[in-house]
Short mmCIF file of C-alpha atoms in Angstrom, two decimals:
data_model
loop_
_atom_site.label_atom_id
_atom_site.label_comp_id
_atom_site.label_asym_id
_atom_site.label_seq_id
_atom_site.Cartn_x
_atom_site.Cartn_y
_atom_site.Cartn_z
CA MET A 243 -89.47 -68.81 210.30
CA ARG A 244 -90.50 -71.68 212.56
CA LYS A 245 -89.14 -72.04 216.07
CA PRO A 246 -87.53 -75.31 217.19
CA TYR A 247 -90.12 -75.87 219.92
CA LEU A 248 -92.73 -76.60 217.27
CA LEU A 249 -91.39 -80.12 216.83
CA LEU A 250 -92.66 -80.96 220.31
CA VAL A 251 -96.27 -81.12 219.17
CA PHE A 252 -95.44 -84.36 217.36
CA ILE A 253 -94.13 -86.18 220.41
CA LEU A 254 -96.49 -88.91 221.57
CA ASN A 255 -98.53 -87.28 224.30
CA GLN A 256 -102.04 -88.52 224.79
CA THR A 257 -102.90 -85.52 226.96
CA LEU A 258 -103.40 -83.75 223.62
CA TRP A 259 -106.63 -85.72 223.41
CA ILE A 260 -108.74 -83.67 225.80
CA LEU A 261 -111.85 -85.32 227.22
CA SER A 262 -113.87 -82.17 226.63
CA VAL A 263 -114.68 -83.47 223.13
CA ASP A 264 -116.04 -86.79 224.41
CA ALA A 265 -119.56 -85.43 223.92
CA PHE A 266 -120.29 -83.38 220.82
CA SER A 267 -122.63 -82.94 217.89
CA ARG A 268 -122.41 -81.40 214.47
CA GLN A 269 -123.74 -78.16 215.91
CA ASP A 270 -120.48 -77.78 217.83
CA PHE A 271 -118.62 -77.15 214.55
CA PRO A 272 -118.41 -73.67 213.01
CA PRO A 273 -121.06 -72.54 210.52
CA GLY A 274 -119.99 -73.56 207.03
CA PHE A 275 -117.77 -76.41 208.20
CA VAL A 276 -118.02 -79.08 205.50
CA PHE A 277 -118.46 -82.81 206.06
CA GLY A 278 -118.03 -85.21 203.19
CA ALA A 279 -116.45 -88.43 201.94
CA GLY A 280 -114.09 -89.27 199.12
CA THR A 281 -112.90 -91.67 196.44
CA SER A 282 -110.62 -91.39 193.40
CA ALA A 283 -111.20 -92.09 189.71
CA ASN A 284 -108.81 -95.01 189.37
CA GLN A 285 -110.26 -96.69 192.47
CA VAL A 286 -113.98 -96.27 191.90
CA GLU A 287 -114.92 -95.58 188.28
CA GLY A 288 -114.13 -98.83 186.49
CA ALA A 289 -114.85 -98.76 182.74
CA ALA A 290 -111.09 -98.52 182.25
CA ASN A 291 -111.27 -99.46 178.58
CA GLU A 292 -114.59 -97.84 177.68
CA ASP A 293 -115.57 -94.72 175.77
CA GLY A 294 -112.09 -93.65 174.71
CA ARG A 295 -110.25 -93.87 178.03
CA THR A 296 -106.62 -94.97 177.73
CA PRO A 297 -104.42 -96.60 180.41
CA SER A 298 -102.78 -94.71 183.24
CA ILE A 299 -99.74 -95.74 185.27
CA TRP A 300 -102.23 -97.20 187.78
CA ASP A 301 -103.75 -99.54 185.17
CA SER A 302 -100.39 -100.69 183.87
CA SER A 303 -99.17 -101.70 187.31
CA PHE A 304 -102.29 -102.87 189.11
CA SER A 305 -101.35 -106.50 188.54
CA THR A 306 -98.48 -105.79 190.93
CA ILE A 307 -100.61 -104.36 193.73
CA GLY A 308 -103.97 -106.03 193.22
CA GLU A 309 -103.22 -109.62 192.25
CA GLY A 310 -105.65 -111.99 193.94
CA SER A 311 -107.65 -109.17 195.48
CA GLY A 312 -110.89 -109.91 193.67
CA GLY A 313 -111.01 -106.55 191.88
CA ASN A 314 -109.65 -104.90 188.77
CA THR A 315 -109.54 -101.50 187.14
CA GLU A 316 -112.05 -102.49 184.48
CA VAL A 317 -114.75 -102.95 187.14
CA ALA A 318 -113.58 -101.21 190.36
CA CYS A 319 -116.93 -100.02 191.82
CA ASP A 320 -118.37 -99.17 188.38
CA GLN A 321 -119.24 -95.63 189.41
CA TYR A 322 -118.87 -94.71 185.75
CA HIS A 323 -122.24 -96.39 185.18
CA LYS A 324 -123.68 -96.14 188.70
CA TYR A 325 -122.95 -92.50 189.56
CA LYS A 326 -126.63 -91.55 189.98
CA GLU A 327 -127.14 -94.36 192.46
CA ASP A 328 -124.03 -93.34 194.37
CA VAL A 329 -125.03 -89.68 194.50
CA GLN A 330 -128.39 -90.72 195.94
CA LEU A 331 -126.52 -92.66 198.64
CA MET A 332 -124.58 -89.47 199.40
CA VAL A 333 -127.85 -87.58 199.75
CA ASP A 334 -129.28 -90.29 202.02
CA THR A 335 -126.13 -90.16 204.15
CA GLY A 336 -126.34 -86.38 204.48
CA LEU A 337 -123.00 -85.46 202.91
CA ASP A 338 -122.23 -81.80 202.24
CA ALA A 339 -119.51 -82.63 199.73
CA TYR A 340 -117.89 -85.36 197.68
CA LYS A 341 -114.16 -85.44 196.95
CA PHE A 342 -113.23 -87.27 193.76
CA SER A 343 -110.60 -87.09 191.07
CA ILE A 344 -110.69 -86.75 187.32
CA SER A 345 -109.03 -89.44 185.24
CA TRP A 346 -106.66 -87.44 183.03
CA SER A 347 -106.52 -90.29 180.51
CA ARG A 348 -110.32 -90.43 180.33
CA LEU A 349 -110.60 -86.71 179.64
CA ILE A 350 -107.52 -86.33 177.40
CA PRO A 351 -106.55 -89.85 176.26
CA ASN A 352 -103.11 -88.97 174.94
CA GLY A 353 -102.25 -86.75 177.89
CA ARG A 354 -102.30 -83.73 175.59
CA GLY A 355 -104.32 -82.75 172.57
CA PRO A 356 -107.99 -83.49 171.81
CA VAL A 357 -110.53 -83.81 174.60
CA ASN A 358 -112.51 -87.05 174.72
CA PRO A 359 -116.23 -86.11 174.34
CA LYS A 360 -117.39 -89.18 176.29
CA GLY A 361 -115.05 -88.41 179.17
CA LEU A 362 -116.17 -84.78 179.18
CA GLN A 363 -119.80 -85.87 179.21
CA TYR A 364 -119.26 -88.24 182.14
CA TYR A 365 -117.70 -85.63 184.40
CA ASN A 366 -120.30 -83.04 183.43
CA ASN A 367 -123.02 -85.56 184.28
CA LEU A 368 -121.44 -86.42 187.64
CA ILE A 369 -120.90 -82.79 188.60
CA ASN A 370 -124.43 -81.82 187.56
CA GLU A 371 -125.88 -84.72 189.54
CA LEU A 372 -123.99 -83.62 192.65
CA ILE A 373 -124.94 -79.96 192.26
CA SER A 374 -128.60 -80.76 191.66
CA HIS A 375 -128.67 -82.54 195.03
CA GLY A 376 -126.84 -79.79 196.90
CA ILE A 377 -123.51 -81.64 197.21
CA GLN A 378 -120.26 -79.70 196.69
CA PRO A 379 -117.77 -81.28 194.25
CA HIS A 380 -114.18 -81.16 195.54
CA ILE A 381 -112.00 -82.22 192.61
CA THR A 382 -108.43 -83.49 192.53
CA LEU A 383 -106.66 -83.30 189.18
CA HIS A 384 -104.05 -86.02 189.74
CA HIS A 385 -104.49 -89.01 192.06
CA ASN A 386 -101.65 -91.44 191.25
CA ASP A 387 -102.89 -91.96 187.69
CA LEU A 388 -100.73 -90.13 185.15
CA PRO A 389 -101.62 -91.07 181.55
CA LEU A 390 -99.39 -93.95 180.50
CA ALA A 391 -98.81 -92.19 177.18
CA LEU A 392 -96.84 -89.43 178.93
CA GLN A 393 -94.97 -91.90 181.12
CA ASP A 394 -93.89 -93.82 178.02
CA GLU A 395 -93.08 -90.73 175.96
CA TYR A 396 -90.80 -88.81 178.31
CA GLY A 397 -90.90 -90.39 181.76
CA GLY A 398 -93.85 -88.44 183.11
CA TRP A 399 -93.10 -86.58 186.32
CA ILE A 400 -89.33 -86.99 186.08
CA SER A 401 -89.33 -84.61 183.11
CA HIS A 402 -89.87 -80.86 183.16
CA LYS A 403 -92.14 -81.37 180.12
CA ILE A 404 -94.88 -82.42 182.52
CA VAL A 405 -95.31 -78.83 183.71
CA GLU A 406 -96.73 -77.64 180.39
CA ASP A 407 -98.88 -80.74 179.86
CA PHE A 408 -100.33 -80.69 183.37
CA THR A 409 -101.15 -76.97 183.14
CA ALA A 410 -102.89 -77.52 179.79
CA TYR A 411 -104.91 -80.41 181.27
CA ALA A 412 -105.90 -78.26 184.24
CA ASP A 413 -106.93 -75.48 181.84
CA VAL A 414 -109.43 -77.85 180.20
CA CYS A 415 -110.86 -78.79 183.61
CA PHE A 416 -111.22 -75.19 184.77
CA ARG A 417 -112.78 -74.16 181.46
CA GLU A 418 -115.27 -77.03 181.28
CA PHE A 419 -116.20 -77.56 184.93
CA GLY A 420 -115.17 -74.44 186.83
CA ASP A 421 -118.54 -72.74 186.51
CA ARG A 422 -119.86 -75.36 188.98
CA VAL A 423 -116.74 -76.46 190.88
CA LEU A 424 -115.34 -74.23 193.62
CA TYR A 425 -112.71 -76.51 195.20
CA TRP A 426 -109.72 -77.77 193.24
CA SER A 427 -106.61 -79.66 194.30
CA THR A 428 -103.72 -80.21 191.95
CA VAL A 429 -101.83 -83.32 193.11
CA ASN A 430 -102.91 -85.83 195.75
CA GLU A 431 -100.41 -86.88 198.45
CA ALA A 432 -97.51 -85.43 196.46
CA ASN A 433 -94.96 -86.39 199.12
CA MET A 434 -95.92 -90.07 199.16
CA PHE A 435 -96.26 -90.18 195.37
CA SER A 436 -92.71 -88.84 194.97
CA TYR A 437 -91.27 -91.12 197.62
CA GLY A 438 -93.38 -94.24 197.06
CA GLY A 439 -93.36 -94.08 193.28
CA TYR A 440 -89.72 -93.13 192.68
CA ASP A 441 -87.64 -94.22 195.68
CA VAL A 442 -89.01 -97.37 197.35
CA ALA A 443 -91.37 -98.47 194.53
CA SER A 444 -94.38 -99.02 196.79
CA MET A 445 -96.83 -97.34 194.40
CA PRO A 446 -97.12 -96.49 190.68
CA PRO A 447 -95.03 -96.12 188.63
CA PHE A 448 -92.86 -98.40 190.84
CA ARG A 449 -89.48 -96.91 190.03
CA CYS A 450 -86.39 -97.47 192.20
CA SER A 451 -82.76 -98.52 192.03
CA PRO A 452 -80.73 -101.05 194.06
CA PRO A 453 -80.11 -101.28 196.95
CA PHE A 454 -83.26 -99.28 197.61
CA GLY A 455 -86.83 -100.30 196.98
CA LEU A 456 -89.35 -102.68 198.48
CA MET A 457 -89.32 -104.89 195.39
CA ASN A 458 -87.07 -105.66 192.46
CA CYS A 459 -86.20 -102.46 190.64
CA SER A 460 -86.48 -102.59 186.86
CA ALA A 461 -85.99 -98.87 186.23
CA GLY A 462 -85.34 -95.66 188.12
CA ASN A 463 -82.84 -93.87 190.34
CA SER A 464 -83.79 -93.73 194.01
CA THR A 465 -81.08 -91.21 194.82
CA THR A 466 -82.30 -88.46 192.48
CA GLU A 467 -85.76 -89.16 191.06
CA PRO A 468 -87.86 -88.48 194.20
CA TYR A 469 -86.37 -84.98 194.39
CA MET A 470 -86.81 -84.41 190.63
CA VAL A 471 -90.43 -85.53 190.72
CA ALA A 472 -91.27 -83.38 193.74
CA HIS A 473 -89.62 -80.39 192.07
CA ASN A 474 -91.66 -80.84 188.89
CA ILE A 475 -94.86 -81.34 190.89
CA LEU A 476 -94.28 -78.04 192.67
CA LEU A 477 -93.57 -76.25 189.39
CA ALA A 478 -96.63 -77.79 187.73
CA HIS A 479 -98.77 -76.87 190.73
CA ALA A 480 -97.52 -73.27 190.78
CA SER A 481 -98.01 -72.93 187.02
CA THR A 482 -101.56 -74.24 187.36
CA VAL A 483 -102.38 -71.91 190.24
CA LYS A 484 -101.04 -68.94 188.26
CA LEU A 485 -103.27 -69.92 185.35
CA TYR A 486 -106.32 -70.32 187.61
CA ARG A 487 -105.78 -67.00 189.35
CA LEU A 488 -105.17 -65.05 186.16
CA LYS A 489 -107.83 -66.61 183.96
CA TYR A 490 -110.57 -68.12 186.09
CA GLN A 491 -110.67 -67.31 189.79
CA ASN A 492 -112.21 -63.84 189.53
CA LYS A 493 -115.03 -65.22 187.38
CA GLN A 494 -115.56 -68.59 189.04
CA HIS A 495 -114.78 -67.54 192.66
CA GLY A 496 -113.21 -70.89 193.49
CA PHE A 497 -110.23 -72.06 195.54
CA ILE A 498 -107.21 -74.15 194.67
CA GLY A 499 -105.01 -76.16 196.99
CA PHE A 500 -102.45 -78.88 197.44
CA ILE A 501 -102.72 -82.25 199.26
CA LEU A 502 -100.14 -83.94 201.50
CA TYR A 503 -100.02 -87.24 203.32
CA THR A 504 -99.42 -86.63 207.02
CA PHE A 505 -98.80 -88.65 210.15
CA ALA A 506 -98.06 -87.97 213.79
CA ILE A 507 -94.72 -89.12 215.18
CA ASP A 508 -93.77 -91.09 218.25
CA PRO A 509 -90.04 -91.22 219.08
CA VAL A 510 -88.73 -94.63 220.12
CA ILE A 511 -86.71 -92.95 222.89
CA LYS A 512 -87.53 -89.49 224.21
CA SER A 513 -84.28 -87.54 224.06
CA LYS A 514 -82.83 -84.36 222.60
CA GLU A 515 -81.50 -86.33 219.63
CA GLU A 516 -84.91 -87.86 218.94
CA GLU A 517 -86.60 -84.45 219.16
CA THR A 518 -84.14 -83.13 216.59
CA ALA A 519 -84.88 -86.16 214.43
CA ILE A 520 -88.62 -85.46 214.68
CA GLN A 521 -88.12 -81.94 213.33
CA ARG A 522 -85.93 -83.33 210.55
CA VAL A 523 -88.63 -85.85 209.59
CA CYS A 524 -91.24 -83.08 209.59
CA ASP A 525 -89.03 -81.00 207.31
CA PHE A 526 -88.42 -83.89 204.94
CA TYR A 527 -92.01 -85.11 204.67
CA PHE A 528 -94.12 -81.99 205.15
CA GLY A 529 -91.63 -79.18 204.67
CA TRP A 530 -90.59 -80.77 201.37
CA PHE A 531 -93.73 -79.18 199.89
CA LEU A 532 -95.17 -76.82 202.50
CA HIS A 533 -91.90 -74.95 202.97
CA PRO A 534 -91.67 -73.89 199.28
CA LEU A 535 -95.38 -73.11 199.22
CA VAL A 536 -95.16 -70.88 202.31
CA TYR A 537 -91.54 -69.65 202.28
CA GLY A 538 -90.41 -70.12 198.67
CA ASP A 539 -87.66 -72.74 199.15
CA TYR A 540 -86.90 -76.18 200.53
CA PRO A 541 -85.98 -76.57 204.22
CA GLU A 542 -82.30 -75.95 204.88
CA ILE A 543 -81.78 -79.43 206.32
CA MET A 544 -83.02 -81.00 203.07
CA LYS A 545 -80.71 -78.87 200.94
CA ARG A 546 -77.78 -79.61 203.22
CA ASN A 547 -78.29 -83.38 203.40
CA ALA A 548 -79.32 -84.00 199.78
CA GLY A 549 -76.84 -81.52 198.30
CA SER A 550 -76.85 -81.25 194.51
CA ARG A 551 -79.37 -84.10 194.18
CA ILE A 552 -82.20 -81.76 195.18
CA PRO A 553 -82.91 -79.24 192.39
CA ALA A 554 -82.68 -75.52 193.11
CA PHE A 555 -85.43 -73.01 192.39
CA THR A 556 -84.62 -69.94 190.31
CA ASN A 557 -85.67 -66.60 191.78
CA TYR A 558 -88.63 -66.56 189.41
CA GLU A 559 -89.70 -70.10 190.38
CA SER A 560 -89.39 -69.31 194.08
CA LYS A 561 -91.67 -66.28 193.74
CA LEU A 562 -94.11 -68.30 191.60
CA ILE A 563 -94.38 -71.11 194.14
CA LYS A 564 -94.49 -69.01 197.31
CA GLY A 565 -98.12 -68.43 198.28
CA SER A 566 -99.49 -70.54 195.42
CA PHE A 567 -102.33 -72.13 197.41
CA ASP A 568 -105.65 -71.19 198.94
CA PHE A 569 -105.78 -74.19 201.27
CA VAL A 570 -103.86 -77.30 202.31
CA GLY A 571 -105.44 -80.72 201.92
CA VAL A 572 -104.46 -83.19 204.65
CA LEU A 573 -104.58 -86.98 204.51
CA TYR A 574 -104.24 -88.56 207.96
CA TYR A 575 -104.63 -92.14 209.17
CA SER A 576 -102.22 -92.95 211.99
CA TYR A 577 -98.94 -92.23 213.72
CA LEU A 578 -95.59 -93.94 213.23
CA THR A 579 -92.44 -94.35 215.26
CA ILE A 580 -89.00 -92.96 214.46
CA LYS A 581 -85.45 -93.41 215.63
CA ASP A 582 -82.54 -91.08 214.99
CA ASN A 583 -80.05 -92.58 212.50
CA PRO A 584 -77.11 -90.20 211.93
CA ASP A 585 -74.93 -93.01 210.54
CA SER A 586 -76.99 -93.02 207.32
CA LEU A 587 -75.35 -89.71 206.33
CA LYS A 588 -72.02 -91.55 206.07
CA MET A 589 -73.35 -93.75 203.26
CA GLN A 590 -71.79 -93.04 199.88
CA LEU A 591 -75.04 -93.84 198.07
CA ARG A 592 -78.08 -92.28 199.69
CA ASP A 593 -81.79 -92.00 198.99
CA PHE A 594 -84.52 -89.90 200.61
CA ASP A 595 -84.63 -92.07 203.75
CA ALA A 596 -80.87 -91.96 204.22
CA ASP A 597 -80.80 -88.18 203.71
CA MET A 598 -83.46 -87.85 206.39
CA ALA A 599 -81.15 -89.71 208.83
CA ALA A 600 -84.00 -91.33 210.72
CA ILE A 601 -85.51 -94.79 210.78
CA LEU A 602 -89.27 -94.72 210.36
CA ASN A 603 -91.46 -97.70 211.12
CA TYR A 604 -94.10 -97.73 208.36
CA LEU A 605 -95.28 -101.25 209.11
CA GLY A 606 -98.35 -100.13 211.02
CA LEU A 607 -99.40 -97.88 208.12
CA ILE A 608 -99.29 -100.79 205.69
CA THR A 609 -100.35 -103.97 207.47
CA SER A 610 -102.59 -103.28 210.47
CA SER A 611 -105.82 -101.53 211.29
CA PHE A 612 -105.28 -97.97 212.37
CA PRO A 613 -105.79 -97.44 216.12
CA VAL A 614 -108.21 -94.92 217.60
CA GLU A 615 -105.63 -92.31 218.65
CA PRO A 616 -107.22 -88.89 217.94
CA TRP A 617 -104.27 -87.04 219.48
CA GLY A 618 -102.36 -87.74 216.27
CA LEU A 619 -104.68 -85.81 213.97
CA THR A 620 -104.98 -83.03 216.55
CA SER A 621 -101.20 -82.69 216.71
CA VAL A 622 -100.83 -82.60 212.91
CA LEU A 623 -103.33 -79.75 212.69
CA GLU A 624 -101.57 -77.96 215.54
CA TYR A 625 -98.21 -78.33 213.77
CA ILE A 626 -99.52 -76.92 210.49
CA LYS A 627 -101.08 -74.03 212.40
CA LYS A 628 -97.87 -73.07 214.20
CA ALA A 629 -95.26 -73.94 211.58
CA TYR A 630 -96.98 -72.61 208.46
CA GLY A 631 -99.14 -69.67 209.51
CA ASN A 632 -102.45 -71.47 210.13
CA PRO A 633 -103.64 -71.79 206.51
CA PRO A 634 -107.13 -73.08 205.69
CA VAL A 635 -107.10 -76.89 205.90
CA TYR A 636 -109.41 -79.56 204.53
CA ILE A 637 -108.96 -83.07 205.92
CA TYR A 638 -109.48 -84.90 202.67
CA GLU A 639 -108.87 -88.46 203.87
CA ASN A 640 -109.31 -90.03 207.28
CA GLY A 641 -110.53 -93.54 207.96
CA GLN A 642 -109.79 -96.97 209.32
CA ARG A 643 -108.60 -99.95 207.33
CA THR A 644 -110.07 -103.37 208.04
CA LEU A 645 -110.07 -106.68 206.23
CA ARG A 646 -112.84 -106.77 203.64
CA ASN A 647 -115.65 -109.19 204.44
CA SER A 648 -119.41 -109.36 204.31
CA SER A 649 -119.95 -108.02 207.84
CA LEU A 650 -121.60 -104.63 207.99
CA GLU A 651 -121.08 -104.22 211.73
CA ASP A 652 -117.84 -102.21 211.58
CA ILE A 653 -118.00 -100.81 215.10
CA THR A 654 -114.22 -100.29 215.18
CA ARG A 655 -114.55 -97.90 212.23
CA VAL A 656 -117.38 -96.10 214.00
CA ASN A 657 -115.15 -95.60 217.01
CA TYR A 658 -112.31 -94.41 214.78
CA LEU A 659 -114.48 -91.82 213.00
CA GLN A 660 -116.03 -90.63 216.26
CA GLY A 661 -112.65 -90.21 217.90
CA HIS A 662 -110.99 -88.41 215.02
CA ILE A 663 -113.89 -86.07 214.32
CA GLY A 664 -113.67 -85.22 218.00
CA GLY A 665 -109.94 -84.63 217.50
CA VAL A 666 -110.74 -82.14 214.74
CA LEU A 667 -113.12 -80.34 217.07
CA GLU A 668 -110.38 -80.16 219.70
CA ALA A 669 -108.01 -78.60 217.14
CA LEU A 670 -110.69 -76.08 216.14
CA ARG A 671 -111.13 -75.07 219.76
CA HIS A 672 -107.40 -74.35 219.89
CA GLY A 673 -107.51 -72.09 216.83
CA SER A 674 -106.93 -74.42 213.88
CA ASN A 675 -108.21 -73.03 210.56
CA THR A 676 -109.63 -76.39 209.47
CA ARG A 677 -112.61 -75.95 207.16
CA GLY A 678 -113.80 -79.49 206.43
CA TYR A 679 -113.57 -83.22 207.13
CA PHE A 680 -113.91 -86.03 204.56
CA ALA A 681 -114.11 -89.69 205.50
CA TRP A 682 -112.14 -92.13 203.37
CA SER A 683 -113.73 -93.82 201.68
CA PHE A 684 -117.33 -93.46 200.60
CA LEU A 685 -117.38 -96.98 199.13
CA ASP A 686 -115.15 -100.01 199.53
CA VAL A 687 -112.91 -98.99 196.65
CA LEU A 688 -110.05 -100.71 194.85
CA GLU A 689 -107.30 -99.89 197.33
CA LEU A 690 -103.68 -99.17 196.39
CA PHE A 691 -102.40 -101.69 198.93
CA GLY A 692 -104.42 -104.89 198.78
CA GLY A 693 -107.03 -104.15 196.13
CA TYR A 694 -110.32 -105.51 197.50
CA ASN A 695 -108.75 -107.52 200.30
CA LEU A 696 -108.77 -104.39 202.45
CA SER A 697 -111.63 -102.05 203.22
CA PHE A 698 -112.06 -98.41 204.23
CA GLY A 699 -115.61 -97.85 202.99
CA LEU A 700 -118.73 -96.55 204.64
CA TYR A 701 -120.62 -98.67 202.12
CA TYR A 702 -119.88 -102.30 201.30
CA VAL A 703 -119.81 -103.23 197.60
CA ASP A 704 -120.89 -106.81 196.89
CA MET A 705 -118.44 -107.93 194.20
CA ASP A 706 -120.32 -111.23 193.81
CA ASP A 707 -123.46 -109.38 192.74
CA PRO A 708 -123.55 -108.58 188.99
CA ASN A 709 -125.08 -105.22 189.92
CA LEU A 710 -122.41 -104.49 192.56
CA LYS A 711 -125.07 -103.66 195.13
CA ARG A 712 -124.05 -101.22 197.85
CA TYR A 713 -124.91 -101.85 201.52
CA PRO A 714 -124.54 -99.35 204.36
CA LYS A 715 -122.21 -100.39 207.16
CA GLN A 716 -122.71 -99.25 210.72
CA SER A 717 -120.16 -96.52 210.01
CA ALA A 718 -122.37 -95.10 207.25
CA LEU A 719 -125.38 -95.12 209.54
CA TRP A 720 -123.43 -93.56 212.40
CA TYR A 721 -121.97 -90.86 210.13
CA SER A 722 -125.43 -90.14 208.75
CA SER A 723 -126.85 -89.83 212.28
CA PHE A 724 -124.05 -87.46 213.22
CA LEU A 725 -124.50 -85.34 210.08
CA LYS A 726 -128.22 -85.10 210.75
CA GLY A 727 -127.71 -83.79 214.28
CA GLU A 728 -127.31 -86.85 216.52
CA ASN A 729 -125.41 -86.04 219.72
CA ILE A 730 -122.31 -88.19 220.21
CA THR A 731 -121.62 -88.96 223.86
CA GLY A 732 -118.73 -91.42 224.03
CA LEU A 733 -117.79 -94.80 222.64
CA ASP A 734 -120.36 -96.83 224.59
CA GLU A 735 -123.13 -94.59 223.33
CA VAL A 736 -121.70 -94.76 219.81
CA GLU A 737 -122.17 -98.54 219.88
CA LYS A 738 -125.77 -98.16 221.03
CA VAL A 739 -126.64 -95.52 218.42
CA SER A 740 -124.99 -97.45 215.60
CA SER A 741 -126.54 -100.79 216.59
CA LEU A 742 -129.97 -99.23 216.80
CA SER A 743 -129.58 -97.54 213.41
CA TYR A 744 -128.30 -100.78 211.91
CA ALA A 745 -131.24 -102.76 213.27
CA GLN A 746 -133.72 -100.21 211.95
CA SER A 747 -132.12 -100.20 208.49
CA SER A 748 -132.33 -103.98 208.28
CA LYS A 749 -136.09 -104.12 208.78
#
């Protein structure tokens, strides 16, 4: 079991960012370390109503999150039609790998039953295009886009019925694509999906109940549904991993993992109480899923504070879940601040936040550009190493949000990528088992918060151009230079290298 001192790695301490990584190149990373970039189906494909695809919970609620953003799910980045062009951009950039997701409702329109031939053809074409250019596909099976048919039929993830349907969907993917795909993830950012989708209604399917929620609640139960959804996600994941290991892994020689949203933590006041609160927050957000996956059960503090509202695993389920992963996928963008809040446990009606008994300031994660603070990512990797036995880790999302505009000179994003890749190198030098780094996002995709008003992309997509032309930003050119062996020697030099590359590309 973990020792209490492990919580200290999350305390804000910029000495974790050691200056020894201020100068580095790709050659400083271990042989086989993978560099890539990512997107997701619902954010990049478009063609939402074409070739047999049916709506997902993302489509049905995008009017809530994307109104006035200049984008929609029917267009997105139109990768459905432009995948060859995008793969060529990946080759030009020098990517080793591309992380993307499969749209369940494009492949199996009703959520279960017949496979859509057009959807099957599209993903085969995309995978073959990647493989033919030497780019590894890293595929996520569920990225916030459950088929609406299953949501309408039985409530989707709040029902245990989802376990069978998800496993059957995964079976189709393994059978059809597994001869070429070695890296699978079941559910993307499962902790934020459970919390954001079923407690505070900040993401699809926007379920909550008063007095909880960031918007008016039309359906849901914030006190129970986040725990139910997380429980069913874990069971569906474990069932899928069992299927993969029994039926496919020995033949296909692939790996299957699980993806969590992570953040570093800065206490408002450094005290014994705040340190205890930090560990509690880690248990609630990360231990919620990693603890069952590593130890077979939820953290004791979660079971104690949530009581009967958090489902219990049977002995069989505990054994099935424990060890059911080959790697952990990490999403990391920034740190947040917390304050101990023991009074919340006195509330008669409690949700996930109240059970956690801490006040978290999420505002910086939602409204502002993420600062260049590489210590945060380093500390997350250190925590996973010490608390959960140093499993293999892929950083599947890391990037900086800016307002979307026509400027390609995104030097702040260059600095962010340089700093955080250096932070990964620092973690590696201290024994982290991190195997890869993926920038989010490859293109300016249709973002969950803000649609096209916000930007994470290495490549700008001109939404005013009928052909949706892609343009490399400085960040794409810098990343390409790094991937092709350019030595990185500090932020001033980063600006020089990027400006030079930008000027050359514009000729």
